[in-house]
Amino acid sequence: MTESGDGREVFVKQGHAPGATAAEVAGLRWLAAAGTVPIPAVRSHDRDRLVIDRVPDGRPSAPAAERFGRGLAGLHAAGAPAFGAPPPDGPAEAFIGRAPMANNPADDWASWYASDRVLPYVRLAVDAGTFGPAEAAVFERACARIPASPEPPARLHGDLWNGNVLWDGREAWLIDPAAHGGHRETDLAMLHLFGCPHLDRVLAAYDEAAPLAGGWRDRIGLHQLFPLLVHTVLFGQSYADQALAAARSF
């Protein structure tokens, strides 16, 4: 954290890999363009470094959570050209955290989610020795059962865990996106997985602004496969067990 030339506090973030900063800048600007949820402004960037406005410190509140739920519904409704579409000017080879994430546009959510958001991380976990062939087969069977969805591509934050939701006392701000076109239930499933203050208020306001499809709670485990497998690749066995349990239950 430092101070800019005009006296405003900014946050400086170093990129961890080639293309990571470009992907984050494109994602922040794409989310901000929807005008629905507060996003820190990008002040400057180069190949390896990003400078954004600092979000003021504050505490979560029920009214802020309700505004966040409505704003998140609006963000998703802003849409994307396709499932897997990267933000404008964003690289196809992007990241979620420090894990690679390919953005390959597709028209069908079920097959894209299997091929681009589940199975690549299963293969990485197999290569690392975390999963064996029997465990990989569990995920393959789960992918064969992914139901078709009539939902249009949503504009996703993509890495919507609690640490990427900052509260200033009045609003919830979003940082560190892995933005792409996807299913809106995936963002909501990640909020469920890692917790969010006043989550019931967030979801109620979201559902009021943009009613969710029937049975969405039954699909939470399906949508959590993506973040659980990413965390398996990054952090190992504890998340591997959760991912396997989610696949088996689905």
XYZ file of N, CA and C in Angstrom:
750
model
N 0.855 -1.189 0.000
C 0.000 0.000 0.000
C 0.889 1.235 0.000
N 0.505 2.273 -0.761
C 1.259 3.507 -0.820
C 0.312 4.639 -1.166
N 0.857 5.830 -1.353
C 0.039 7.001 -1.654
C 0.367 7.493 -3.053
N -0.664 7.819 -3.840
C -0.460 8.297 -5.200
C -0.117 9.775 -5.194
N 0.213 10.292 -6.370
C 0.592 11.696 -6.476
C -0.512 12.658 -6.094
N -1.787 12.231 -6.184
C -2.893 13.115 -5.826
C -3.358 12.890 -4.393
N -2.575 12.159 -3.613
C -2.883 11.968 -2.204
C -3.781 10.787 -1.907
N -4.234 10.065 -2.904
C -5.113 8.916 -2.670
C -4.265 7.683 -2.375
N -4.752 6.842 -1.462
C -4.063 5.605 -1.160
C -4.323 4.584 -2.251
N -3.265 3.898 -2.651
C -3.378 2.886 -3.686
C -2.749 1.596 -3.181
N -3.081 0.517 -3.860
C -2.527 -0.794 -3.552
C -1.709 -1.254 -4.748
N -0.493 -1.711 -4.490
C 0.410 -2.159 -5.551
C 0.543 -3.671 -5.465
N 0.283 -4.333 -6.559
C 0.323 -5.797 -6.597
C 1.296 -6.262 -7.668
N 2.174 -7.176 -7.295
C 3.156 -7.731 -8.225
C 2.581 -8.966 -8.893
N 2.717 -9.057 -10.197
C 2.247 -10.234 -10.917
C 3.104 -11.451 -10.612
N 2.490 -12.633 -10.573
C 3.227 -13.839 -10.208
C 3.712 -14.629 -11.415
N 3.209 -14.293 -12.615
C 3.572 -15.048 -13.811
C 3.309 -14.180 -15.038
N 3.981 -14.455 -16.167
C 3.698 -13.696 -17.377
C 2.223 -13.784 -17.752
N 1.615 -12.659 -18.021
C 0.213 -12.613 -18.406
C -0.747 -12.454 -17.249
N -0.282 -12.654 -16.006
C -1.196 -12.588 -14.866
C -1.727 -11.176 -14.657
N -0.855 -10.173 -14.775
C -1.295 -8.793 -14.572
C -2.251 -8.365 -15.679
N -1.948 -8.711 -16.919
C -2.828 -8.354 -18.033
C -4.205 -8.967 -17.849
N -4.262 -10.217 -17.386
C -5.550 -10.871 -17.163
C -6.330 -10.180 -16.056
N -5.650 -9.793 -14.980
C -6.346 -9.152 -13.869
C -6.857 -7.768 -14.253
N -6.045 -7.001 -14.977
C -6.474 -5.672 -15.418
C -7.708 -5.784 -16.308
N -7.668 -6.690 -17.270
C -8.818 -6.866 -18.169
C -10.056 -7.274 -17.380
N -9.875 -8.147 -16.392
C -11.008 -8.581 -15.589
C -11.589 -7.467 -14.747
N -10.744 -6.692 -14.094
C -11.229 -5.575 -13.282
C -12.014 -4.581 -14.134
N -11.511 -4.271 -15.292
C -12.176 -3.285 -16.150
C -13.487 -3.833 -16.708
N -13.529 -5.102 -17.005
C -14.759 -5.712 -17.529
C -15.846 -5.732 -16.466
N -15.459 -6.074 -15.246
C -16.437 -6.064 -14.159
C -16.894 -4.642 -13.857
N -15.968 -3.704 -13.843
C -16.326 -2.310 -13.560
C -17.251 -1.745 -14.623
N -17.090 -2.185 -15.873
C -17.896 -1.654 -16.973
C -19.376 -1.955 -16.788
N -19.700 -2.987 -16.010
C -21.111 -3.302 -15.764
C -21.764 -2.254 -14.884
N -20.985 -1.551 -14.064
C -21.522 -0.481 -13.224
C -22.457 -0.954 -12.131
N -22.234 -2.151 -11.607
C -23.176 -2.728 -10.651
C -22.589 -2.947 -9.261
N -21.372 -3.421 -9.181
C -20.682 -3.669 -7.919
C -19.420 -2.819 -7.911
N -19.082 -2.165 -6.801
C -17.861 -1.357 -6.772
C -16.609 -2.192 -7.051
N -15.779 -1.670 -7.932
C -14.515 -2.305 -8.315
C -13.421 -1.247 -8.190
N -12.301 -1.520 -7.537
C -11.230 -0.517 -7.461
C -10.735 -0.126 -8.850
N -10.539 1.162 -9.052
C -10.068 1.645 -10.347
C -8.610 1.254 -10.569
N -8.286 0.884 -11.786
C -6.908 0.602 -12.174
C -6.220 1.930 -12.439
N -5.211 2.255 -11.645
C -4.508 3.527 -11.803
C -3.380 3.434 -12.823
N -2.681 2.321 -12.817
C -1.611 2.090 -13.792
C -1.240 0.612 -13.752
N -0.550 0.182 -14.770
C -0.068 -1.199 -14.789
C 1.002 -1.331 -15.856
N 1.846 -2.329 -15.685
C 2.768 -2.737 -16.732
C 2.755 -4.261 -16.768
N 3.751 -4.852 -17.379
C 3.718 -6.307 -17.552
C 3.709 -7.059 -16.222
N 4.336 -6.482 -15.206
C 4.547 -7.207 -13.959
C 3.912 -6.575 -12.729
N 3.258 -5.411 -12.878
C 2.786 -4.722 -11.684
C 1.473 -4.020 -11.967
N 0.600 -4.021 -10.959
C -0.721 -3.419 -11.048
C -0.893 -2.446 -9.886
N -1.436 -1.261 -10.175
C -1.722 -0.268 -9.142
C -3.215 0.048 -9.202
N -3.915 -0.194 -8.086
C -5.352 0.076 -8.015
C -5.646 0.933 -6.792
N -6.797 1.587 -6.798
C -7.227 2.328 -5.612
C -7.404 1.369 -4.442
N -7.034 1.832 -3.261
C -7.219 1.038 -2.058
C -8.658 1.163 -1.575
N -9.238 0.028 -1.196
C -10.590 0.014 -0.640
C -10.499 0.400 0.840
N -11.265 1.403 1.287
C -11.216 1.794 2.710
C -11.651 0.644 3.615
N -11.092 0.606 4.809
C -11.463 -0.428 5.774
C -12.866 -0.174 6.312
N -13.585 -1.235 6.553
C -14.923 -1.133 7.130
C -15.406 -2.492 7.581
N -16.624 -2.553 8.038
C -17.206 -3.796 8.519
C -18.415 -4.175 7.658
N -18.627 -5.473 7.489
C -19.829 -5.902 6.762
C -21.091 -5.496 7.517
N -22.140 -5.238 6.775
C -23.431 -4.930 7.381
C -24.528 -5.556 6.540
N -25.693 -5.734 7.141
C -26.814 -6.315 6.412
C -27.237 -5.458 5.225
N -27.347 -4.122 5.375
C -27.711 -3.317 4.199
C -26.683 -3.409 3.078
N -25.395 -3.429 3.450
C -24.361 -3.563 2.418
C -24.463 -4.916 1.732
N -24.777 -5.958 2.495
C -24.923 -7.293 1.910
C -26.077 -7.333 0.917
N -27.167 -6.667 1.244
C -28.302 -6.633 0.324
C -27.949 -5.868 -0.954
N -27.221 -4.762 -0.804
C -26.791 -4.042 -2.005
C -25.834 -4.893 -2.837
N -24.992 -5.634 -2.149
C -24.070 -6.525 -2.853
C -24.836 -7.597 -3.629
N -25.853 -8.193 -3.004
C -26.630 -9.210 -3.703
C -27.290 -8.670 -4.958
N -27.889 -7.490 -4.852
C -28.514 -6.891 -6.041
C -27.467 -6.530 -7.090
N -26.331 -6.005 -6.630
C -25.280 -5.644 -7.575
C -24.694 -6.853 -8.275
N -24.512 -7.950 -7.524
C -23.977 -9.162 -8.134
C -24.938 -9.719 -9.178
N -26.229 -9.646 -8.900
C -27.208 -10.067 -9.902
C -27.080 -9.221 -11.169
N -26.899 -7.917 -10.998
C -26.718 -7.048 -12.158
C -25.436 -7.341 -12.906
N -24.364 -7.636 -12.166
C -23.093 -7.981 -12.808
C -23.256 -9.220 -13.670
N -23.858 -10.249 -13.129
C -24.060 -11.473 -13.908
C -24.933 -11.211 -15.136
N -25.964 -10.381 -14.952
C -26.882 -10.100 -16.059
C -26.217 -9.281 -17.159
N -25.103 -8.612 -16.852
C -24.383 -7.874 -17.898
C -23.865 -8.799 -18.978
N -23.696 -10.059 -18.641
C -23.464 -11.085 -19.647
C -22.043 -11.171 -20.181
N -21.870 -12.170 -21.040
C -20.597 -12.447 -21.704
C -20.910 -13.010 -23.079
N -19.974 -12.896 -24.027
C -20.248 -13.410 -25.378
C -20.453 -14.922 -25.436
N -19.817 -15.642 -24.503
C -19.896 -17.105 -24.536
C -19.428 -17.640 -23.189
N -19.718 -18.895 -22.916
C -19.101 -19.550 -21.776
C -17.603 -19.671 -22.059
N -16.805 -19.325 -21.069
C -15.362 -19.372 -21.261
C -14.776 -18.166 -21.962
N -15.617 -17.189 -22.334
C -15.090 -16.001 -23.007
C -14.232 -15.189 -22.035
N -13.038 -14.759 -22.459
C -12.242 -13.887 -21.609
C -12.784 -12.466 -21.660
N -12.406 -11.624 -20.702
C -12.757 -10.208 -20.810
C -12.163 -9.596 -22.071
N -12.751 -8.503 -22.578
C -12.154 -7.833 -23.732
C -10.688 -7.507 -23.466
N -9.841 -7.832 -24.429
C -8.390 -7.618 -24.338
C -7.722 -8.509 -23.302
N -8.465 -9.421 -22.712
C -7.861 -10.349 -21.752
C -7.275 -11.560 -22.463
N -6.211 -12.138 -21.913
C -5.579 -13.298 -22.556
C -6.429 -14.556 -22.414
N -6.316 -15.430 -23.390
C -7.009 -16.711 -23.305
C -6.395 -17.592 -22.227
N -5.080 -17.478 -22.035
C -4.387 -18.245 -20.997
C -4.277 -17.354 -19.773
N -5.211 -17.525 -18.851
C -5.291 -16.659 -17.677
C -4.992 -17.479 -16.421
N -5.468 -16.979 -15.277
C -5.170 -17.621 -13.996
C -6.363 -17.499 -13.071
N -6.460 -18.458 -12.148
C -7.310 -18.321 -10.976
C -6.381 -18.529 -9.789
N -6.156 -17.467 -9.024
C -5.074 -17.508 -8.062
C -3.769 -17.710 -8.813
N -3.004 -18.698 -8.396
C -1.753 -19.012 -9.099
C -1.888 -20.226 -10.009
N -3.106 -20.721 -10.175
C -3.332 -21.863 -11.059
C -3.689 -21.381 -12.453
N -3.271 -22.089 -13.487
C -3.643 -21.691 -14.848
C -5.135 -21.872 -15.073
N -5.697 -21.019 -15.929
C -7.118 -21.112 -16.279
C -7.273 -20.694 -17.735
N -7.664 -21.639 -18.569
C -7.837 -21.363 -19.992
C -9.231 -20.815 -20.252
N -9.308 -19.758 -21.056
C -10.585 -19.180 -21.463
C -10.821 -19.478 -22.936
N -11.557 -20.537 -23.187
C -11.877 -20.972 -24.540
C -13.382 -20.860 -24.744
N -13.849 -19.911 -25.550
C -15.301 -19.696 -25.694
C -16.027 -20.927 -26.224
N -17.216 -21.158 -25.667
C -18.045 -22.298 -26.068
C -19.507 -21.914 -25.910
N -20.363 -22.608 -26.639
C -21.791 -22.316 -26.612
C -22.559 -23.145 -25.582
N -22.060 -24.330 -25.264
C -22.784 -25.246 -24.375
C -22.116 -25.272 -23.018
N -22.883 -24.906 -21.964
C -22.270 -24.805 -20.650
C -21.821 -26.156 -20.115
N -22.639 -27.174 -20.194
C -22.330 -28.455 -19.553
C -21.028 -29.051 -20.081
N -20.890 -29.120 -21.390
C -19.673 -29.718 -21.950
C -18.460 -28.835 -21.694
N -18.631 -27.499 -21.755
C -17.516 -26.591 -21.471
C -17.083 -26.699 -20.019
N -18.031 -26.750 -19.088
C -17.680 -26.833 -17.674
C -16.877 -28.101 -17.404
N -17.272 -29.201 -18.025
C -16.532 -30.451 -17.858
C -15.136 -30.352 -18.456
N -15.057 -29.880 -19.705
C -13.784 -29.925 -20.431
C -12.805 -28.838 -20.024
N -13.322 -27.692 -19.530
C -12.437 -26.550 -19.255
C -12.360 -26.145 -17.786
N -13.304 -26.600 -16.942
C -13.297 -26.165 -15.548
C -13.226 -27.314 -14.548
N -13.360 -28.538 -15.000
C -13.233 -29.676 -14.094
C -12.059 -30.561 -14.497
N -12.111 -31.143 -15.662
C -11.136 -32.165 -16.041
C -9.694 -31.659 -16.145
N -9.427 -30.406 -16.577
C -8.020 -29.966 -16.595
C -7.363 -30.005 -15.216
N -8.122 -29.696 -14.171
C -7.543 -29.691 -12.826
C -7.454 -31.106 -12.259
N -8.351 -31.985 -12.692
C -8.201 -33.392 -12.335
C -6.894 -33.928 -12.913
N -6.613 -33.592 -14.180
C -5.382 -34.072 -14.799
C -4.146 -33.523 -14.082
N -4.192 -32.246 -13.691
C -3.060 -31.674 -12.958
C -2.871 -32.372 -11.618
N -3.972 -32.699 -10.955
C -3.878 -33.395 -9.667
C -3.352 -34.816 -9.851
N -3.724 -35.469 -10.953
C -3.181 -36.799 -11.253
C -1.688 -36.696 -11.509
N -1.271 -35.707 -12.286
C 0.150 -35.531 -12.583
C 0.963 -35.283 -11.313
N 0.328 -34.623 -10.331
C 1.021 -34.336 -9.068
C 0.983 -35.508 -8.101
N 0.246 -36.564 -8.445
C 0.137 -37.718 -7.576
C -0.923 -37.592 -6.498
N -1.731 -36.530 -6.550
C -2.785 -36.343 -5.547
C -3.955 -37.275 -5.807
N -4.292 -37.475 -7.063
C -5.328 -38.422 -7.457
C -4.698 -39.554 -8.247
N -5.311 -40.725 -8.134
C -4.962 -41.849 -8.977
C -6.046 -42.090 -10.012
N -5.902 -43.130 -10.816
C -6.903 -43.407 -11.859
C -8.313 -43.606 -11.313
N -8.446 -44.243 -10.159
C -9.783 -44.487 -9.611
C -10.459 -43.181 -9.235
N -9.706 -42.267 -8.623
C -10.279 -40.965 -8.261
C -10.625 -40.161 -9.507
N -9.750 -40.190 -10.502
C -10.032 -39.471 -11.745
C -11.325 -39.969 -12.384
N -11.563 -41.275 -12.290
C -12.770 -41.846 -12.882
C -14.035 -41.332 -12.198
N -13.951 -41.007 -10.910
C -15.103 -40.435 -10.208
C -15.503 -39.113 -10.855
N -14.521 -38.283 -11.141
C -14.806 -36.986 -11.764
C -15.300 -37.158 -13.197
N -14.760 -38.117 -13.903
C -15.230 -38.358 -15.264
C -16.696 -38.792 -15.272
N -17.076 -39.630 -14.319
C -18.483 -40.045 -14.226
C -19.369 -38.856 -13.862
N -18.897 -38.012 -12.946
C -19.671 -36.822 -12.583
C -19.851 -35.911 -13.793
N -18.795 -35.736 -14.579
C -18.888 -34.860 -15.752
C -19.885 -35.389 -16.774
N -20.006 -36.696 -16.863
C -20.963 -37.287 -17.807
C -22.399 -37.033 -17.381
N -22.600 -36.614 -16.123
C -23.948 -36.400 -15.605
C -24.295 -34.919 -15.457
N -23.443 -34.030 -15.905
C -23.737 -32.603 -15.777
C -24.952 -32.266 -16.638
N -25.984 -31.695 -16.042
C -27.203 -31.423 -16.824
C -27.037 -30.200 -17.718
N -27.760 -30.200 -18.800
C -27.804 -29.014 -19.655
C -28.441 -27.861 -18.882
N -28.089 -26.648 -19.269
C -28.636 -25.468 -18.589
C -29.113 -24.457 -19.614
N -30.298 -23.873 -19.395
C -30.785 -22.836 -20.313
C -30.226 -21.449 -19.998
N -29.450 -21.337 -18.923
C -28.935 -20.033 -18.511
C -28.001 -19.459 -19.582
N -28.092 -18.157 -19.870
C -27.136 -17.541 -20.785
C -25.801 -17.317 -20.079
N -24.730 -17.088 -20.828
C -23.436 -16.829 -20.187
C -23.499 -15.579 -19.313
N -23.045 -15.715 -18.074
C -23.021 -14.603 -17.127
C -21.617 -14.013 -17.066
N -21.545 -12.761 -16.652
C -20.244 -12.110 -16.444
C -19.788 -12.441 -15.020
N -18.882 -13.392 -14.898
C -18.474 -13.893 -13.592
C -17.247 -13.168 -13.058
N -17.222 -12.993 -11.731
C -15.972 -12.633 -11.071
C -14.997 -13.792 -11.204
N -15.477 -14.991 -10.951
C -14.701 -16.184 -11.231
C -13.894 -16.741 -10.074
N -13.594 -15.911 -9.063
C -12.841 -16.371 -7.893
C -13.459 -15.735 -6.652
N -14.764 -15.946 -6.503
C -15.554 -15.177 -5.542
C -15.560 -15.846 -4.167
N -14.387 -15.906 -3.560
C -14.328 -16.337 -2.171
C -14.304 -15.097 -1.283
N -14.505 -15.317 0.013
C -14.693 -14.205 0.940
C -13.534 -13.217 0.935
N -12.310 -13.702 0.725
C -11.156 -12.811 0.730
C -11.132 -11.829 -0.420
N -11.903 -12.085 -1.446
C -11.967 -11.169 -2.585
C -13.180 -10.249 -2.536
N -13.899 -10.270 -1.400
C -15.000 -9.342 -1.155
C -14.572 -8.446 0.013
N -14.354 -7.176 -0.254
C -13.910 -6.227 0.765
C -15.060 -5.293 1.120
N -15.201 -4.991 2.403
C -16.309 -4.185 2.901
C -15.776 -2.857 3.422
N -16.360 -1.761 2.971
C -15.891 -0.441 3.418
C -16.819 0.190 4.463
N -17.795 -0.566 4.931
C -18.761 -0.045 5.880
C -20.090 0.299 5.240
N -20.072 0.555 3.940
C -21.313 0.847 3.214
C -21.520 -0.101 2.047
N -20.448 -0.474 1.366
C -20.545 -1.302 0.166
C -19.590 -2.484 0.265
N -19.861 -3.497 -0.534
C -18.934 -4.598 -0.752
C -18.241 -4.377 -2.092
N -16.922 -4.452 -2.101
C -16.107 -4.272 -3.294
C -15.529 -5.621 -3.715
N -15.303 -5.784 -5.010
C -14.707 -7.008 -5.527
C -13.295 -6.749 -6.021
N -12.367 -7.638 -5.651
C -10.979 -7.548 -6.103
C -10.551 -8.910 -6.642
N -9.363 -8.953 -7.224
C -8.685 -10.188 -7.640
C -9.570 -11.125 -8.459
N -10.156 -10.658 -9.543
C -11.029 -11.551 -10.310
C -10.258 -12.564 -11.142
N -10.955 -13.655 -11.469
C -10.550 -14.569 -12.539
C -11.703 -14.534 -13.536
N -11.974 -13.346 -14.070
C -13.216 -13.061 -14.785
C -13.305 -13.836 -16.099
N -14.527 -14.298 -16.387
C -14.796 -15.002 -17.638
C -16.308 -15.185 -17.755
N -16.747 -15.631 -18.894
C -18.151 -15.969 -19.067
C -18.432 -17.352 -18.510
N -19.487 -17.460 -17.694
C -19.785 -18.753 -17.095
C -21.215 -18.811 -16.599
N -21.496 -19.765 -15.751
C -22.821 -19.938 -15.165
C -22.869 -19.143 -13.872
N -23.909 -18.341 -13.686
C -23.964 -17.465 -12.515
C -23.984 -18.246 -11.206
N -24.493 -19.471 -11.227
C -24.515 -20.256 -10.003
C -23.114 -20.612 -9.509
N -22.110 -20.551 -10.386
C -20.748 -20.872 -9.969
C -20.216 -19.826 -8.998
N -20.429 -18.542 -9.271
C -20.034 -17.502 -8.320
C -20.733 -17.685 -6.979
N -22.023 -17.996 -7.009
C -22.777 -18.152 -5.770
C -22.313 -19.386 -4.998
N -21.966 -20.442 -5.712
C -21.472 -21.649 -5.046
C -20.148 -21.387 -4.349
N -19.310 -20.536 -4.935
C -18.037 -20.225 -4.291
C -18.254 -19.391 -3.033
N -19.219 -18.491 -3.058
C -19.554 -17.756 -1.839
C -19.992 -18.722 -0.744
N -20.764 -19.742 -1.094
C -21.185 -20.752 -0.129
C -19.988 -21.535 0.405
N -19.069 -21.871 -0.468
C -17.963 -22.758 -0.095
C -17.047 -22.114 0.933
N -16.712 -20.875 0.739
C -15.723 -20.219 1.589
C -16.333 -19.191 2.532
N -17.643 -19.085 2.541
C -18.304 -18.206 3.491
C -18.341 -16.767 3.018
N -19.321 -16.038 3.526
C -19.483 -14.622 3.208
C -20.345 -14.016 4.306
N -19.954 -12.884 4.867
C -20.793 -12.257 5.897
C -22.205 -11.982 5.361
N -23.191 -12.255 6.190
C -24.595 -11.988 5.844
C -24.979 -12.675 4.530
N -24.499 -13.905 4.341
C -24.737 -14.588 3.069
C -26.226 -14.745 2.779
N -27.026 -15.023 3.787
C -28.471 -15.168 3.556
C -29.060 -13.879 2.985
N -28.598 -12.736 3.486
C -29.091 -11.450 2.967
C -28.621 -11.247 1.532
N -27.374 -11.604 1.257
C -26.844 -11.486 -0.113
C -27.706 -12.294 -1.078
N -27.972 -13.544 -0.737
C -28.696 -14.439 -1.631
C -30.158 -14.038 -1.785
N -30.771 -13.584 -0.694
C -32.172 -13.163 -0.787
C -32.307 -11.959 -1.703
N -31.395 -10.987 -1.568
C -31.451 -9.805 -2.428
C -31.159 -10.181 -3.880
N -30.209 -11.105 -4.085
C -29.895 -11.569 -5.438
C -31.134 -12.214 -6.067
N -31.745 -13.126 -5.330
C -32.884 -13.870 -5.867
C -34.076 -12.961 -6.131
N -34.207 -11.905 -5.353
C -35.282 -10.945 -5.597
C -35.021 -10.156 -6.872
N -33.757 -9.792 -7.108
C -33.416 -9.003 -8.291
C -33.398 -9.856 -9.555
N -32.944 -11.096 -9.430
C -32.816 -11.983 -10.593
C -33.096 -13.403 -10.125
N -34.370 -13.815 -10.092
C -34.726 -15.114 -9.503
C -33.906 -16.267 -10.063
N -33.438 -17.104 -9.150
C -32.629 -18.252 -9.524
C -33.516 -19.411 -9.974
N -32.974 -20.248 -10.830
C -33.724 -21.390 -11.352
C -34.000 -22.392 -10.238
N -35.133 -23.052 -10.337
C -35.512 -24.048 -9.338
C -34.434 -25.107 -9.165
N -34.219 -25.517 -7.920
C -33.234 -26.552 -7.627
C -31.796 -26.070 -7.585
N -31.586 -24.757 -7.566
C -30.208 -24.268 -7.645
C -29.389 -24.718 -6.439
N -30.009 -24.837 -5.277
C -29.254 -25.274 -4.101
C -28.757 -26.712 -4.268
N -29.497 -27.536 -4.989
C -29.063 -28.907 -5.231
C -27.849 -28.969 -6.155
N -27.590 -27.890 -6.879
C -26.458 -27.869 -7.811
C -25.222 -27.190 -7.225
N -25.285 -26.765 -5.972
C -24.137 -26.075 -5.383
C -22.879 -26.948 -5.429
N -23.022 -28.220 -5.071
C -21.863 -29.112 -5.092
C -21.250 -29.250 -6.473
N -22.094 -29.312 -7.496
C -21.598 -29.374 -8.872
C -20.745 -28.153 -9.193
N -21.235 -26.976 -8.855
C -20.488 -25.761 -9.174
C -19.261 -25.585 -8.282
N -19.247 -26.241 -7.128
C -18.073 -26.155 -6.259
C -16.940 -27.058 -6.716
N -17.195 -27.961 -7.654
C -16.110 -28.801 -8.156
C -14.963 -27.960 -8.707
N -15.278 -26.898 -9.408
C -14.237 -26.057 -10.005
C -13.316 -25.460 -8.940
N -13.831 -24.687 -7.974
C -12.899 -24.125 -6.989
C -12.241 -25.183 -6.119
N -12.938 -26.262 -5.801
C -12.315 -27.301 -4.982
C -11.150 -27.962 -5.710
N -11.295 -28.186 -6.998
C -10.203 -28.792 -7.764
C -9.042 -27.806 -7.937
N -9.356 -26.539 -8.136
C -8.280 -25.539 -8.197
C -7.495 -25.551 -6.887
N -8.194 -25.593 -5.765
C -7.505 -25.610 -4.470
C -6.765 -26.932 -4.256
N -7.268 -28.010 -4.815
C -6.534 -29.275 -4.762
C -5.190 -29.143 -5.466
N -5.200 -28.512 -6.644
C -3.969 -28.317 -7.398
C -2.998 -27.418 -6.628
N -3.530 -26.377 -5.983
C -2.668 -25.414 -5.304
C -2.231 -25.874 -3.920
N -3.128 -26.589 -3.194
C -2.872 -26.828 -1.771
C -2.925 -28.287 -1.345
N -3.368 -29.197 -2.212
C -3.205 -30.598 -1.905
C -4.381 -31.323 -1.304
N -4.053 -32.290 -0.430
C -4.954 -33.372 -0.083
C -6.231 -32.946 0.626
N -6.185 -31.946 1.500
C -7.390 -31.603 2.245
C -8.513 -31.188 1.304
N -8.180 -30.448 0.258
C -9.199 -30.061 -0.719
C -9.527 -31.215 -1.666
N -8.572 -32.121 -1.875
C -8.841 -33.283 -2.725
C -9.969 -34.113 -2.149
N -9.969 -34.297 -0.837
C -11.028 -35.077 -0.200
C -12.386 -34.395 -0.368
N -12.415 -33.065 -0.226
C -13.671 -32.331 -0.419
C -14.156 -32.437 -1.856
N -13.226 -32.314 -2.798
C -13.603 -32.391 -4.212
C -14.174 -33.770 -4.547
N -13.538 -34.812 -4.037
C -14.039 -36.171 -4.283
C -15.426 -36.366 -3.680
N -15.622 -35.845 -2.480
C -16.934 -35.978 -1.853
C -18.005 -35.260 -2.658
N -17.687 -34.076 -3.185
C -18.649 -33.348 -3.996
C -18.968 -34.103 -5.278
N -17.950 -34.671 -5.914
C -18.173 -35.429 -7.147
C -19.010 -36.666 -6.886
N -18.724 -37.358 -5.799
C -19.477 -38.578 -5.495
C -20.920 -38.269 -5.168
N -21.154 -37.189 -4.425
C -22.533 -36.858 -4.066
C -23.322 -36.424 -5.278
N -22.646 -35.759 -6.227
C -23.341 -35.340 -7.429
C -23.640 -36.546 -8.327
